[in-house]
Short mmCIF file of C-alpha atoms in Angstrom, two decimals:
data_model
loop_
_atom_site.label_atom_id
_atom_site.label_comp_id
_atom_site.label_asym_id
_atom_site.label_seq_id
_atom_site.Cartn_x
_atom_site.Cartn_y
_atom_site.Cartn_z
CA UNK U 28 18.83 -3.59 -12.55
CA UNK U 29 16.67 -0.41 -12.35
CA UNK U 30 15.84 0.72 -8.75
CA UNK U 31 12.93 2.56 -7.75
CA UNK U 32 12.80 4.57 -5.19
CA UNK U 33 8.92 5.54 -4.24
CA UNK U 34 8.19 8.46 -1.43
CA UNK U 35 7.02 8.96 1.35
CA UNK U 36 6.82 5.54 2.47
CA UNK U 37 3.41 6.44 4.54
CA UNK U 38 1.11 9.32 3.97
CA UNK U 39 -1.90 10.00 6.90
CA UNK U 40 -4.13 12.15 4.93
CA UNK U 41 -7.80 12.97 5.16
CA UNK U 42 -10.47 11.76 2.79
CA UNK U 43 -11.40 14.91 0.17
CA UNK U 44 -7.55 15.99 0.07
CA UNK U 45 -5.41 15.74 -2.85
CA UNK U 46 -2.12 13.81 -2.59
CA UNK U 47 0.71 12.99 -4.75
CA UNK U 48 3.09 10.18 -4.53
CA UNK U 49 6.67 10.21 -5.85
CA UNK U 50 8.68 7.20 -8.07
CA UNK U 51 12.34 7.71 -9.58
CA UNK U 52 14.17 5.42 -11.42
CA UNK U 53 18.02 4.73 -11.42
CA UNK U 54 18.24 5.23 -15.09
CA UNK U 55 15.70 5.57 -17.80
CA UNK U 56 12.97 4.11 -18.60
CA UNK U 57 11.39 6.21 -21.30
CA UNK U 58 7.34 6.35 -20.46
CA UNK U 59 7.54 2.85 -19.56
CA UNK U 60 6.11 3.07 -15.79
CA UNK U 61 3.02 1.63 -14.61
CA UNK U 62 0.73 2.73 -10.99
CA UNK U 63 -0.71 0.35 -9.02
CA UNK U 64 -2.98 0.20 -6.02
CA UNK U 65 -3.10 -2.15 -3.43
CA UNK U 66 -5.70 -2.74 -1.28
CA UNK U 67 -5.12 -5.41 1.95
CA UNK U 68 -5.72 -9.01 0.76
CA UNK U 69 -5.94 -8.26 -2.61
CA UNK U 70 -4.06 -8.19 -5.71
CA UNK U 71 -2.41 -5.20 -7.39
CA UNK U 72 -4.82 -3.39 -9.59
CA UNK U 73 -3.36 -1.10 -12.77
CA UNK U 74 -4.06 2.13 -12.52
CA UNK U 75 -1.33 4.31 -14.80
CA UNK U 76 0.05 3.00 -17.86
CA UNK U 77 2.83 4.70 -20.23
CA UNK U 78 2.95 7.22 -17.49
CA UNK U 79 0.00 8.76 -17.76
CA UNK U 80 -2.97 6.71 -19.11
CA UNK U 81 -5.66 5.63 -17.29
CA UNK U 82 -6.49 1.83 -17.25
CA UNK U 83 -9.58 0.65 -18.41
CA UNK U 84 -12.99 2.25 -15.55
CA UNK U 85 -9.90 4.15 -13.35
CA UNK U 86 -11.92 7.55 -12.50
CA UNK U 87 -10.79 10.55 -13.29
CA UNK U 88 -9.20 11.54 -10.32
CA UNK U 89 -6.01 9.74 -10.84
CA UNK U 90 -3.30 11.11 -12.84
CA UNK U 91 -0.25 10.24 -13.40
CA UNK U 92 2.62 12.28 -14.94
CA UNK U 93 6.65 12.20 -15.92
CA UNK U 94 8.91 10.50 -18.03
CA UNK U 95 12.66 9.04 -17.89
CA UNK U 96 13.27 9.21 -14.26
CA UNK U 97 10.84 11.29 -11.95
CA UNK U 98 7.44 10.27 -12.23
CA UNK U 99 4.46 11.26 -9.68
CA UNK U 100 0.55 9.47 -9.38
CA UNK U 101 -2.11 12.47 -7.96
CA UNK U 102 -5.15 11.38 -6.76
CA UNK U 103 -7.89 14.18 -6.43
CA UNK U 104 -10.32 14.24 -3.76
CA UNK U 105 -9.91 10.87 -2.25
CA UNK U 106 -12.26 8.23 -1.18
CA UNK U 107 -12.19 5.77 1.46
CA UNK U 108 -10.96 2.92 -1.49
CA UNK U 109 -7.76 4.90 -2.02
CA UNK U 110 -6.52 3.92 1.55
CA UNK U 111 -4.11 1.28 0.32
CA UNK U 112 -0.79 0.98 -0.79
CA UNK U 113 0.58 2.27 -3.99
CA UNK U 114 3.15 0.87 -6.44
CA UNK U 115 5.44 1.95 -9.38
CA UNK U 116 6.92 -0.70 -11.73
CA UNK U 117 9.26 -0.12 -14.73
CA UNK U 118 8.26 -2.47 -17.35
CA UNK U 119 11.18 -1.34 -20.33
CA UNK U 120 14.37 -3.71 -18.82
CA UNK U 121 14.48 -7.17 -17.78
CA UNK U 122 14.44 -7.59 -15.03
CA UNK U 123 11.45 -5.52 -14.52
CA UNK U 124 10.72 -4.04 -10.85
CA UNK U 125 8.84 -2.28 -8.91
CA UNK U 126 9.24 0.39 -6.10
CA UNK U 127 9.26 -0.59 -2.49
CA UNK U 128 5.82 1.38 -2.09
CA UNK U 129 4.11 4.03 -0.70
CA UNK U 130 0.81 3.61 2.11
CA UNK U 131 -1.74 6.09 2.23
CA UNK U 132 -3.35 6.30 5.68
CA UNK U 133 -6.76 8.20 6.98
CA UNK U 134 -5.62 10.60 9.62
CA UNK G 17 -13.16 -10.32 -19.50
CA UNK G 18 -9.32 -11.61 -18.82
CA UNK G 19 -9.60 -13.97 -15.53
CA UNK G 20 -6.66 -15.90 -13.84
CA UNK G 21 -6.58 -17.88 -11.08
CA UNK G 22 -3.27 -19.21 -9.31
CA UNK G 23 -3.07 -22.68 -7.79
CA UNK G 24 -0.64 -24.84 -6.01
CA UNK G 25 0.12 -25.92 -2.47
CA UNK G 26 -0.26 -23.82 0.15
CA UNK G 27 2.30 -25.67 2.42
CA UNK G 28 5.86 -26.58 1.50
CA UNK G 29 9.00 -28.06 3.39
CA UNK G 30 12.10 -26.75 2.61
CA UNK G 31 14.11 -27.93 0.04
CA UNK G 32 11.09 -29.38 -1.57
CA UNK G 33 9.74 -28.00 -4.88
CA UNK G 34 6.93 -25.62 -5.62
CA UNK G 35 4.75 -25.87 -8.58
CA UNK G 36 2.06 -23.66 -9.53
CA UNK G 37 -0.30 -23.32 -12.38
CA UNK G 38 -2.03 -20.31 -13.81
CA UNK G 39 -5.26 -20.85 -15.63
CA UNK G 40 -5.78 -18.02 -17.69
CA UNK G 41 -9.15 -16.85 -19.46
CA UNK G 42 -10.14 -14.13 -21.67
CA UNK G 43 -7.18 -14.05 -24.06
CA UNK G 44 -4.49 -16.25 -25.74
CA UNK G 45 -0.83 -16.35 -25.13
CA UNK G 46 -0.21 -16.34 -29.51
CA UNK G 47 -0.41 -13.06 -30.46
CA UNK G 48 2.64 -11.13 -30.34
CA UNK G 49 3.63 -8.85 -27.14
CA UNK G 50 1.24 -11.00 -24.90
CA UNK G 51 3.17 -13.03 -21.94
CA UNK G 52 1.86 -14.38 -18.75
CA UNK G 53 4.11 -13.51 -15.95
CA UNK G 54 4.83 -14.60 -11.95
CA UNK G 55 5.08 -11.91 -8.87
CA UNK G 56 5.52 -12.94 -5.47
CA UNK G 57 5.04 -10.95 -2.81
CA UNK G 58 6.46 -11.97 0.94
CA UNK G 59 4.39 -10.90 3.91
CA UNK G 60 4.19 -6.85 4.84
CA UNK G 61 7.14 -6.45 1.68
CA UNK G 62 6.99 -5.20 -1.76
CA UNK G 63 6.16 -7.38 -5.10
CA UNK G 64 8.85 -9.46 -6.96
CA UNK G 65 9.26 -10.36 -10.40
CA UNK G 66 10.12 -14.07 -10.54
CA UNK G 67 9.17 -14.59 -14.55
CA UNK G 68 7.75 -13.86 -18.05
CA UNK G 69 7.01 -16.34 -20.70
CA UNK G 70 6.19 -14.52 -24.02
CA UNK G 71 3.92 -15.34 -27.15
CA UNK G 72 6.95 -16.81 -28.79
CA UNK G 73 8.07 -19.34 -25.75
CA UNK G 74 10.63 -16.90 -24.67
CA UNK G 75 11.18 -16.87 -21.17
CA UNK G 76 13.19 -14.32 -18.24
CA UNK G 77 14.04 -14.63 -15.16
CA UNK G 78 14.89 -13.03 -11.59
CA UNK G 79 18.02 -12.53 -12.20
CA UNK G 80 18.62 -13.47 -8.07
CA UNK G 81 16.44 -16.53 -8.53
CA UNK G 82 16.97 -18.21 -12.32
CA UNK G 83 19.28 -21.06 -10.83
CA UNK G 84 15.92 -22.63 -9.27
CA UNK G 85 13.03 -20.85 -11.90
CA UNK G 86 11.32 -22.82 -14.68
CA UNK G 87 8.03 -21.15 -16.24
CA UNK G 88 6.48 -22.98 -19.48
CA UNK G 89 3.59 -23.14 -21.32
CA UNK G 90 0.49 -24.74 -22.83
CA UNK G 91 -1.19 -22.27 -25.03
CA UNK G 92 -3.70 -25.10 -26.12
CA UNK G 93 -5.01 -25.60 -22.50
CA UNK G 94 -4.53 -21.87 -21.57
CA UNK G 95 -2.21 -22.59 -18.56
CA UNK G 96 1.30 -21.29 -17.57
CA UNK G 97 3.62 -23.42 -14.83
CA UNK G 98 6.09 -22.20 -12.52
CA UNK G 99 8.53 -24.25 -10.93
CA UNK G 100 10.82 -23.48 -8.06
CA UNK G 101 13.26 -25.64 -6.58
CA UNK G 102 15.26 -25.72 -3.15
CA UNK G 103 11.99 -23.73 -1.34
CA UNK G 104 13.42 -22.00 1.86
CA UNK G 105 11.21 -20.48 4.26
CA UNK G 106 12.08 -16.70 2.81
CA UNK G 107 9.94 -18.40 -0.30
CA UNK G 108 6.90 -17.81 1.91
CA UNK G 109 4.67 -15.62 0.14
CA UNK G 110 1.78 -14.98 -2.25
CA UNK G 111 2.53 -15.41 -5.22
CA UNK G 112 0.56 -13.96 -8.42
CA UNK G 113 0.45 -14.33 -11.91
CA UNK G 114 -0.72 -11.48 -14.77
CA UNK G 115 -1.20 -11.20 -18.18
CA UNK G 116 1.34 -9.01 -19.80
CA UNK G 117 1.85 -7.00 -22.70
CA UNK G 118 5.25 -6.20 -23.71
CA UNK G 119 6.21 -6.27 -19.89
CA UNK G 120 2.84 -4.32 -18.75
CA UNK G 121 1.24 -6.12 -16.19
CA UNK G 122 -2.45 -5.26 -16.82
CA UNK G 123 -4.50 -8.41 -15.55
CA UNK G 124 -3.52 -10.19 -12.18
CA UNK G 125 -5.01 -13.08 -10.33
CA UNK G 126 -6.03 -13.36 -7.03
CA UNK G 127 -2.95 -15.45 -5.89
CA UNK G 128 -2.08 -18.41 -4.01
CA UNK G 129 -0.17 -18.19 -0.34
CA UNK G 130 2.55 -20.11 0.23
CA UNK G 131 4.45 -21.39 3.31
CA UNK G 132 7.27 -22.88 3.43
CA UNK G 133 7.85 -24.72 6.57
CA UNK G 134 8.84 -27.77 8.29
#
């Protein structure tokens, strides 16, 4: 099974700053990694795709970058919606996972 | 627009067995790459794949939980069943399903809470 380890596990930053959250995978997994944010009570919504494509109406200000085993999700400037918690997932071997997460906070 | 919507009970005493249904909307479950798969995720902990059936009736499962796991299909009525057996109160959760393509979860539902308790 692929682990994936996601840092920091919380992250109090203000709203306007810049942040960038960490994923690494045990082994491999080629482009195939996936970002998701979480807000409280809701379900996961797809952010990052292949690594670095933007879902379908994600702004601008999310990126996402890496490949094989270090991958990292920026988010410029952000707003109060971004205060949530934040997700990588390997979708290229069964059985698929995802990191443990990572919480933004407002400080 | 792809829609799902989980639904099942929301209370469950151990040992019984769990069985939801996701109706799906929005896209079919024929062409190839497209699955429909099940996530769980227990209160305050991270998400869980339980399940993926595929376009071609393939199925996985948690490798942890495939002893008590059944997911099937009915691509005519647009719905996809999961079955769990043996519930336990470390069950409890909310579970989701998503539409999937080639493992890319890209659609979820809302999803359905779930306690398991006596």
């Amino acid at each position: 099974e692929v682990v994936m380890t996601q840092s920091p596990a919380t992250l109090s930053v203000s709203p306007g700053e810049r942040v960038t959250l960490s994923c690494r995978a045990s082994q491999s997994v080629d482009r195939n990694l996936a970002w998701y944010r979480q807000r409280p009570g809701q379900a996961p919504r797809l952010l990052i795709y292949g690594a670095s494509t933007r879902a379908t109406g994600i702004p601008a200000r999310f990126s996402g970058s890496g490949s094989e085993t270090d991958f990292t999700l920026t988010i410029n400037s952000l707003q109060s919606e971004d205060f949530a918690l934040y997700y990588c997932h390997q979708y290229l071997n069964w059985p698929y996972t995802f990191g443990q997460g990572s919480r933004l906070e407002i400080k | 627009q792809i829609t799902l919507e989980e639904s099942g009970p929301t209370l469950v005493k151990p040992t019984q067995t769990l069985t939801l249904t996701c109706a799906f909307s929005g896209f079919s479950l024929t062409p190839r790459g497209v699955g429909v798969g099940w996530i769980r995720q227990a209160p305050g902990k991270a998400l869980e794949w339980l399940a993926l059936i595929y376009w071609n009736d393939d199925k996985t499962y948690s490798p942890s939980l495939k002893t008590r796991l059944t997911i099937t299909k009915d691509t005519s009525r647009n719905h996809v069943v999961l079955i769990m057996t043996n519930l336990e109160p470390v069950d409890t959760a909310t579970y989701y399903c998503a539409h999937s393509f080639w493992g890319l979860l890209d659609s979820w539902g809302p999803g359905v809470s779930v306690t398991v308790s006596s």
